[in-house]
Amino acid sequence: MTNWEFSLDCARKLDENDELRSYRSHFFIPNFSGRESIYFTGNSLGLQPKKVQSYIQKELDDWSKFGVEGHEKAQIPWINYHEIFTHDIQKIVGAKKKEVVVTHSLTTNLHLLLVSFYRPTKKRFKILCEKKAFPSDQYALHSQIELHNLNPKDCLDEIEPRNGEEIIRNEDILSRIQEIGEELALIMIGGVNYYSGQVFDMKNITKKGHEVGAFVGFDLAHGVGNILLHLNDWEVDFAAWCSYKYLNSGPGGVSGMYVNERHVDNPKIFRLAGWWGHNKKDRFQMPDQFNPIPTAESWQLSNAPVLSMAAHKASLDLFTEVGMKKLRKKSILLTNFMEFIIENINENSSSRLEIITPKNINHRGCQLSIIAHGFGKDLFEELSKNHIVVDWREPNVIRAAPVPFYNNFEEIFRFGEILKNYIK
Ligand SMILES: *Cc1c(COP(=O)(O)O)cnc(C)c1O
């Protein structure tokens, strides 16, 4: 980092040395008023891989050709369509084959997993989560508690940053787990916080949770395809994610879930049943008794949404081709460069752009959350006017996520230029 400069030259050199630079051309970069945008919102909706159209078209062709027989005769038979993801997804989240399944949507999957892993008793009934969790997760947790005729006020323990701080300290999470002790039924945290970009210490949270006898699950909406995950090594009990953020699989795209191997064939883990979770051998003999597949697939209720899965496959093929290690390596450089640029702007002006995302690269993914002290939405509008797409949170937080697949160093330089000139 030492020889970086806030210059176009430096940015272009970094781009030249980037072994993944050609992957940008695999994506459609949105145009605004005829100009290519600088798209830093892959944390919200990833860009479209160019191959998506042909993958979906293939399924449309098979559907028009075969009708119902496509379930067997399509090039990728629809009956088992979800199975094509096992290999790709397993690598991305660090799991075993039997621990993952791609199905439904994220909040739905969270509910299905909570039904299995939140089984409160008189003694053990609390859920630990982060304060200001993503709203859908908050609603899901509240309603799951109410489903058991309990009161969220008594059951939900929300951990927050210390006074005057923006980031929750891992040590505070660990000591809170210890304090709640045997009343703790479940820990459910966003592995990467959507607002601050903070990555939680999933390994040690899981370890501590297990020490007090709780289940531990993570919402990985902002983690998957962003940071390196080792769910099986960390012995995480369950996780779920969506595919349309860093996984670039299209709006409302299909979700994925992980259930640790200890649980997948444990009949004591209750799961809501549907026909696609039933043993494949006699599924179509339609037996009365539900007989779950001894893998994470048994959480799957319905047959595969093939069209949205085709988009997912087009994107995951790119992930498999490149691998998370290389993506993460570039991601760290991009985000460090963005941080460098912002610090440089601060040093050379009276502006106060405060990055609330942790500085330690092990505690963040690609997203930086920046508080623009003294500025309001006008700053966001200035960025938009210059075709820079970032995310704005009232009153003054910018979230910018340089994504290794399609963003480059020159874009970060240009973003810096606009910021510097506006803010000075
Ligand atoms: C994006 C996101 C969601 C979205 O849920 P959907 O069911 O896909 O609409 C939920 N939780 C978190 C933490 C997210 O970041």
Coordinates of C-alpha atoms and ligand atoms in Angstrom, one line a residue:
M1 CA 0.0 0.0 0.0
T2 CA 3.0 2.2 0.6
N3 CA 3.6 3.3 -2.9
W4 CA 0.0 4.1 -3.8
E5 CA -0.9 7.6 -5.0
F6 CA -4.2 9.3 -5.6
S7 CA -3.7 9.5 -9.3
L8 CA -5.1 8.1 -12.5
D9 CA -1.7 6.7 -13.4
C10 CA -1.5 4.7 -10.2
A11 CA -5.1 3.4 -10.6
R12 CA -4.3 2.3 -14.2
K13 CA -1.2 0.5 -13.1
L14 CA -3.1 -1.4 -10.5
D15 CA -5.6 -2.3 -13.2
E16 CA -2.9 -3.5 -15.5
N17 CA -1.5 -5.8 -12.8
D18 CA -5.0 -7.2 -12.0
E19 CA -5.2 -10.8 -13.3
L20 CA -9.0 -10.7 -13.1
R21 CA -9.5 -7.5 -15.1
S22 CA -10.9 -9.3 -18.1
Y23 CA -13.9 -10.5 -16.1
R24 CA -15.5 -7.1 -16.2
S25 CA -16.4 -7.8 -19.8
H26 CA -18.5 -10.7 -18.7
F27 CA -21.0 -8.3 -17.1
F28 CA -23.4 -5.7 -18.4
I29 CA -22.4 -2.4 -16.8
P30 CA -25.5 -0.1 -16.6
N31 CA -25.5 3.0 -18.7
F32 CA -27.0 6.3 -17.5
S33 CA -27.7 9.0 -20.1
G34 CA -25.4 7.2 -22.5
R35 CA -22.5 7.0 -20.1
E36 CA -21.2 3.9 -18.3
S37 CA -22.0 4.1 -14.6
I38 CA -19.6 3.4 -11.8
Y39 CA -21.5 0.7 -10.0
F40 CA -20.7 0.3 -6.3
T41 CA -23.9 -1.3 -5.3
G42 CA -23.2 -5.0 -5.8
N43 CA -24.0 -5.3 -2.1
S44 CA -27.6 -4.6 -3.0
L45 CA -28.0 -6.1 -6.5
G46 CA -25.1 -7.6 -8.3
L47 CA -24.8 -6.9 -12.1
Q48 CA -26.0 -9.3 -14.8
P49 CA -23.5 -11.7 -16.2
K50 CA -23.8 -11.6 -20.0
K51 CA -24.3 -15.4 -20.1
V52 CA -27.5 -15.2 -18.1
Q53 CA -29.7 -14.7 -21.1
S54 CA -28.5 -17.8 -22.9
Y55 CA -28.8 -20.0 -19.8
I56 CA -32.4 -18.9 -19.3
Q57 CA -33.1 -19.1 -23.0
K58 CA -32.0 -22.8 -22.9
E59 CA -34.6 -23.6 -20.3
L60 CA -37.3 -21.7 -22.2
D61 CA -36.3 -23.7 -25.3
D62 CA -36.5 -27.0 -23.4
W63 CA -39.8 -26.0 -22.0
S64 CA -41.2 -25.2 -25.4
K65 CA -39.8 -28.4 -26.9
F66 CA -40.6 -30.8 -24.1
G67 CA -43.4 -29.4 -22.0
V68 CA -43.8 -31.5 -18.9
E69 CA -41.3 -34.0 -20.2
G70 CA -38.6 -31.5 -19.6
H71 CA -38.5 -32.7 -16.0
E72 CA -36.7 -35.7 -17.4
K73 CA -35.6 -34.7 -20.9
A74 CA -34.2 -31.2 -20.5
Q75 CA -30.5 -31.0 -20.9
I76 CA -30.3 -30.4 -17.2
P77 CA -33.4 -32.4 -16.0
W78 CA -35.6 -30.1 -14.0
I79 CA -36.4 -32.7 -11.4
N80 CA -32.9 -32.6 -10.0
Y81 CA -32.0 -29.1 -11.3
H82 CA -31.0 -27.9 -7.8
E83 CA -28.3 -30.5 -7.6
I84 CA -26.2 -28.7 -10.2
F85 CA -25.4 -26.1 -7.5
T86 CA -24.0 -28.4 -4.8
H87 CA -20.5 -28.3 -6.2
D88 CA -20.3 -24.5 -6.8
I89 CA -22.0 -23.4 -3.6
Q90 CA -20.2 -25.9 -1.4
K91 CA -16.9 -24.3 -2.3
I92 CA -18.2 -20.7 -1.9
V93 CA -19.5 -21.3 1.7
G94 CA -17.0 -23.9 2.8
A95 CA -19.3 -26.8 3.4
K96 CA -19.8 -30.4 2.5
K97 CA -22.1 -31.5 -0.3
K98 CA -24.8 -32.8 2.0
E99 CA -24.8 -29.6 3.9
V100 CA -26.1 -27.2 1.2
V101 CA -29.2 -26.8 -0.9
V102 CA -30.3 -24.0 -3.2
T103 CA -34.1 -23.3 -2.9
H104 CA -36.8 -20.7 -2.0
S105 CA -35.9 -17.2 -1.1
L106 CA -33.9 -15.9 1.8
T107 CA -36.4 -14.8 4.4
T108 CA -38.4 -18.0 3.7
N109 CA -35.3 -20.1 4.3
L110 CA -34.6 -18.2 7.5
H111 CA -38.0 -19.1 8.8
L112 CA -37.6 -22.8 7.8
L113 CA -34.3 -22.9 9.7
L114 CA -35.7 -21.1 12.7
V115 CA -38.5 -23.6 12.9
S116 CA -35.8 -26.2 13.2
F117 CA -33.3 -24.5 15.4
Y118 CA -35.4 -22.3 17.7
R119 CA -37.3 -24.7 19.9
P120 CA -37.6 -22.7 23.2
T121 CA -38.1 -24.4 26.5
K122 CA -39.0 -22.9 29.9
K123 CA -35.3 -22.7 30.7
R124 CA -33.7 -22.0 27.4
F125 CA -35.6 -19.5 25.3
K126 CA -33.4 -16.5 24.4
I127 CA -32.1 -15.5 21.0
L128 CA -29.0 -13.3 20.7
C129 CA -28.9 -11.1 17.6
E130 CA -27.3 -7.8 16.6
K131 CA -29.2 -4.6 17.2
K132 CA -30.5 -3.0 14.1
A133 CA -30.3 -6.3 12.2
F134 CA -31.7 -6.2 8.7
P135 CA -35.4 -5.5 9.0
S136 CA -36.5 -8.8 7.5
D137 CA -34.4 -10.7 9.9
Q138 CA -35.8 -8.7 12.8
Y139 CA -39.4 -9.4 11.7
A140 CA -38.6 -13.1 11.2
L141 CA -37.1 -13.4 14.7
H142 CA -40.0 -11.5 16.3
S143 CA -42.6 -13.6 14.6
Q144 CA -40.8 -16.9 15.4
I145 CA -40.8 -16.0 19.1
E146 CA -44.5 -15.1 18.9
L147 CA -45.2 -18.4 17.1
H148 CA -44.2 -20.1 20.4
N149 CA -46.5 -17.7 22.3
L150 CA -43.6 -15.9 23.8
N151 CA -42.8 -12.2 24.0
P152 CA -39.9 -10.8 21.9
K153 CA -39.2 -8.4 24.8
D154 CA -38.3 -11.3 27.1
C155 CA -36.6 -13.5 24.4
L156 CA -34.7 -11.3 22.1
D157 CA -31.3 -10.1 23.3
E158 CA -29.9 -7.5 21.0
I159 CA -26.2 -6.6 21.2
E160 CA -25.1 -3.2 20.1
P161 CA -21.9 -1.1 19.8
R162 CA -20.6 0.6 23.0
N163 CA -21.5 4.2 23.5
G164 CA -19.9 6.4 20.9
E165 CA -18.8 3.4 18.8
E166 CA -20.2 2.2 15.5
I167 CA -18.9 -1.4 15.5
I168 CA -19.9 -4.2 17.8
R169 CA -16.9 -5.6 19.5
N170 CA -16.5 -9.3 19.2
E171 CA -15.3 -9.6 22.8
D172 CA -18.7 -8.0 23.8
I173 CA -20.6 -10.7 21.9
L174 CA -18.6 -13.5 23.5
S175 CA -19.1 -12.1 27.0
R176 CA -22.8 -11.6 26.3
I177 CA -23.1 -15.2 25.3
Q178 CA -21.4 -16.2 28.5
E179 CA -23.8 -14.0 30.6
I180 CA -26.9 -15.4 29.0
G181 CA -25.5 -18.8 29.4
E182 CA -28.1 -21.6 29.7
E183 CA -31.0 -19.4 28.9
L184 CA -29.5 -18.9 25.4
A185 CA -31.3 -21.1 22.8
L186 CA -30.0 -19.5 19.6
I187 CA -27.6 -17.0 18.2
M188 CA -28.6 -15.6 14.8
I189 CA -26.5 -12.8 13.4
G190 CA -25.8 -11.4 10.0
G191 CA -22.3 -12.7 9.4
V192 CA -21.5 -9.5 7.6
N193 CA -23.5 -6.5 8.9
Y194 CA -25.4 -4.9 6.0
Y195 CA -25.1 -1.4 7.4
S196 CA -21.5 -1.2 8.7
G197 CA -19.9 -3.8 6.6
Q198 CA -18.5 -5.4 9.7
V199 CA -17.6 -9.1 9.5
F200 CA -18.3 -10.9 12.7
D201 CA -15.9 -13.6 14.1
M202 CA -18.2 -16.4 13.1
K203 CA -15.7 -19.1 14.2
N204 CA -15.4 -17.9 17.8
I205 CA -19.1 -16.9 18.2
T206 CA -20.0 -20.4 17.1
K207 CA -17.5 -22.0 19.5
K208 CA -18.8 -19.9 22.4
G209 CA -22.4 -20.5 21.5
H210 CA -21.8 -24.2 21.6
E211 CA -20.1 -23.9 25.0
V212 CA -23.3 -22.6 26.5
G213 CA -25.4 -25.1 24.6
A214 CA -27.0 -22.8 22.0
F215 CA -27.4 -23.3 18.3
V216 CA -25.6 -20.8 16.1
G217 CA -26.7 -19.6 12.7
F218 CA -25.8 -16.8 10.3
D219 CA -27.6 -14.8 7.7
L220 CA -24.9 -14.5 5.0
A221 CA -26.7 -12.2 2.6
H222 CA -23.8 -9.9 2.7
G223 CA -21.1 -12.5 3.3
V224 CA -21.6 -15.0 0.5
G225 CA -19.5 -14.3 -2.6
N226 CA -17.8 -11.5 -0.6
I227 CA -15.6 -13.1 2.0
L228 CA -14.1 -16.5 2.5
L229 CA -16.4 -18.7 4.5
H230 CA -15.6 -22.0 6.3
L231 CA -19.0 -23.0 7.7
N232 CA -18.2 -26.6 8.2
D233 CA -14.8 -26.0 9.8
W234 CA -16.4 -23.4 12.0
E235 CA -19.1 -25.9 12.9
V236 CA -21.8 -23.4 12.3
D237 CA -25.2 -25.0 12.8
F238 CA -27.1 -23.3 9.9
A239 CA -26.9 -20.4 7.5
A240 CA -28.9 -18.9 4.7
W241 CA -28.1 -16.3 2.0
C242 CA -29.6 -14.7 -1.1
S243 CA -28.1 -15.0 -4.6
Y244 CA -28.8 -11.5 -5.9
K245 CA -26.2 -9.5 -4.0
Y246 CA -22.6 -10.5 -4.5
L247 CA -23.7 -13.7 -6.3
N248 CA -25.1 -11.7 -9.2
S249 CA -28.0 -14.0 -9.9
G250 CA -30.8 -11.5 -10.5
P251 CA -33.5 -9.7 -8.6
G252 CA -35.3 -11.9 -6.1
G253 CA -33.1 -14.8 -7.2
V254 CA -33.1 -18.1 -5.5
S255 CA -31.6 -18.4 -2.0
G256 CA -29.3 -21.0 -0.5
M257 CA -29.0 -22.7 2.8
Y258 CA -26.5 -24.7 4.8
V259 CA -27.2 -27.1 7.6
N260 CA -24.3 -28.7 9.5
E261 CA -23.8 -32.4 8.8
R262 CA -24.5 -33.2 12.4
H263 CA -28.1 -32.2 11.9
V264 CA -29.0 -33.2 8.4
D265 CA -30.0 -36.8 9.1
N266 CA -30.9 -36.3 12.8
P267 CA -34.6 -37.0 13.1
K268 CA -34.8 -35.0 16.3
I269 CA -34.3 -31.8 14.3
F270 CA -37.8 -30.9 13.3
R271 CA -38.3 -29.6 9.8
L272 CA -41.3 -28.5 7.9
A273 CA -42.0 -31.0 5.2
G274 CA -42.7 -30.7 1.5
W275 CA -42.5 -33.2 -1.3
W276 CA -39.1 -32.0 -2.6
G277 CA -37.6 -32.8 0.8
H278 CA -38.8 -36.4 0.5
N279 CA -36.5 -39.3 -0.4
K280 CA -35.9 -39.2 -4.1
K281 CA -36.4 -42.9 -4.6
D282 CA -40.1 -43.1 -3.9
R283 CA -41.1 -39.4 -4.1
F284 CA -43.3 -40.2 -7.1
Q285 CA -45.0 -43.2 -5.5
M286 CA -46.4 -40.5 -3.2
P287 CA -46.2 -42.5 0.0
D288 CA -48.2 -41.1 3.0
Q289 CA -45.2 -40.9 5.3
F290 CA -42.6 -38.1 4.8
N291 CA -39.2 -39.6 4.6
P292 CA -36.6 -36.8 4.5
I293 CA -33.5 -36.9 2.3
P294 CA -30.6 -37.3 4.7
T295 CA -29.0 -34.0 3.5
A296 CA -29.8 -30.3 3.6
E297 CA -32.2 -31.0 0.7
S298 CA -34.8 -32.2 3.2
W299 CA -35.4 -28.5 4.1
Q300 CA -36.5 -28.0 0.5
L301 CA -40.3 -27.8 0.2
S302 CA -41.0 -27.2 -3.5
N303 CA -39.7 -28.2 -6.9
A304 CA -37.0 -26.1 -8.4
P305 CA -37.7 -22.6 -9.8
V306 CA -35.7 -23.4 -12.9
L307 CA -35.8 -20.0 -14.7
S308 CA -34.3 -18.2 -11.7
M309 CA -31.9 -21.0 -11.1
A310 CA -30.6 -20.8 -14.7
A311 CA -29.5 -17.2 -14.0
H312 CA -27.9 -18.4 -10.8
K313 CA -26.0 -21.1 -12.7
A314 CA -24.7 -18.7 -15.2
S315 CA -23.2 -16.6 -12.4
L316 CA -21.9 -19.5 -10.3
D317 CA -20.0 -20.9 -13.3
L318 CA -17.9 -17.7 -13.2
F319 CA -17.3 -18.1 -9.5
T320 CA -16.2 -21.7 -10.0
E321 CA -14.0 -20.7 -12.8
V322 CA -12.2 -18.0 -10.8
G323 CA -12.6 -19.2 -7.2
M324 CA -13.2 -17.2 -4.1
K325 CA -9.6 -17.0 -3.1
K326 CA -8.6 -14.9 -6.1
L327 CA -11.7 -12.8 -5.9
R328 CA -11.1 -12.1 -2.2
K329 CA -7.5 -11.2 -2.9
K330 CA -8.5 -8.6 -5.5
S331 CA -11.4 -7.5 -3.3
I332 CA -9.0 -6.7 -0.4
L333 CA -6.9 -4.6 -2.8
L334 CA -9.8 -2.7 -4.2
T335 CA -11.3 -1.9 -0.8
N336 CA -7.9 -0.9 0.6
F337 CA -7.4 1.4 -2.4
M338 CA -10.8 3.0 -1.8
E339 CA -9.9 3.5 1.9
F340 CA -6.6 5.0 0.8
I341 CA -8.3 7.5 -1.5
I342 CA -10.7 8.5 1.2
E343 CA -8.0 9.0 3.8
N344 CA -6.1 11.0 1.2
I345 CA -9.1 13.3 0.7
N346 CA -9.4 13.8 4.4
E347 CA -5.7 14.6 4.8
N348 CA -5.8 17.3 2.1
S349 CA -9.0 19.1 3.0
S350 CA -11.0 19.9 6.0
S351 CA -13.6 17.3 5.1
R352 CA -14.5 14.5 7.5
L353 CA -15.3 11.4 5.7
E354 CA -15.5 8.8 8.5
I355 CA -15.2 5.2 7.5
I356 CA -17.1 3.2 10.1
T357 CA -16.3 -0.1 8.6
P358 CA -13.5 -1.8 10.5
K359 CA -9.9 -1.1 9.3
N360 CA -8.7 -4.7 9.9
I361 CA -9.2 -6.6 6.6
N362 CA -10.3 -9.7 8.5
H363 CA -13.2 -7.7 9.9
R364 CA -14.6 -6.4 6.7
G365 CA -15.5 -7.5 3.2
C366 CA -15.5 -5.2 0.2
Q367 CA -18.1 -2.7 1.4
L368 CA -17.1 0.6 3.0
S369 CA -19.7 2.5 5.0
I370 CA -18.7 6.2 5.1
I371 CA -20.3 8.9 7.2
A372 CA -20.0 12.2 5.4
H373 CA -20.1 14.6 8.3
G374 CA -21.6 17.9 7.4
F375 CA -23.2 16.7 4.2
G376 CA -26.7 15.5 3.5
K377 CA -28.3 13.9 0.5
D378 CA -26.8 16.5 -1.8
L379 CA -23.6 14.6 -1.8
F380 CA -25.4 11.5 -2.9
E381 CA -27.1 13.5 -5.6
E382 CA -23.8 14.9 -6.8
L383 CA -22.4 11.3 -7.1
S384 CA -25.5 10.2 -9.0
K385 CA -25.2 13.1 -11.3
N386 CA -21.7 11.8 -12.1
H387 CA -23.1 8.3 -12.8
I388 CA -21.7 6.9 -9.6
V389 CA -24.1 4.4 -8.0
V390 CA -23.7 4.1 -4.3
D391 CA -26.2 3.4 -1.6
W392 CA -27.4 6.2 0.7
R393 CA -28.8 5.8 4.2
E394 CA -30.3 8.6 6.1
P395 CA -29.0 10.8 7.5
N396 CA -25.6 10.7 5.9
V397 CA -24.1 7.3 5.3
I398 CA -22.8 6.2 2.0
R399 CA -22.3 2.5 1.4
A400 CA -19.9 1.7 -1.5
A401 CA -18.9 -1.8 -2.4
P402 CA -16.2 -2.2 -5.0
V403 CA -16.8 -5.7 -6.4
P404 CA -13.8 -7.7 -7.7
F405 CA -15.6 -9.3 -10.6
Y406 CA -16.6 -6.0 -12.4
N407 CA -15.2 -3.0 -10.6
N408 CA -11.7 -1.6 -11.2
F409 CA -9.2 0.7 -9.6
E410 CA -9.8 3.5 -12.2
E411 CA -13.4 3.7 -11.1
I412 CA -12.3 4.2 -7.5
F413 CA -10.0 7.0 -8.6
R414 CA -12.9 8.7 -10.4
F415 CA -15.2 8.3 -7.4
G416 CA -12.4 9.9 -5.3
E417 CA -12.1 12.8 -7.7
I418 CA -15.8 13.6 -7.6
L419 CA -15.8 13.3 -3.8
K420 CA -12.8 15.5 -3.4
N421 CA -14.0 18.2 -5.7
Y422 CA -17.4 18.4 -4.1
I423 CA -16.3 18.2 -0.5
K424 CA -13.2 20.3 -0.3
Ligands
LIG1 C1 -30.8 -8.6 1.5 C2 -31.1 -9.2 2.8 C3 -32.4 -9.8 3.0 C4 -33.4 -9.9 1.9 O1 -34.3 -11.0 2.1 P1 -35.2 -11.5 0.9 O2 -36.0 -12.6 1.6 O3 -34.3 -12.0 -0.1 O4 -36.0 -10.4 0.4 C5 -32.6 -10.4 4.3 N1 -31.7 -10.3 5.3 C6 -30.5 -9.7 5.1 C7 -29.5 -9.6 6.2 C8 -30.2 -9.1 3.8 O5 -29.0 -8.4 3.7

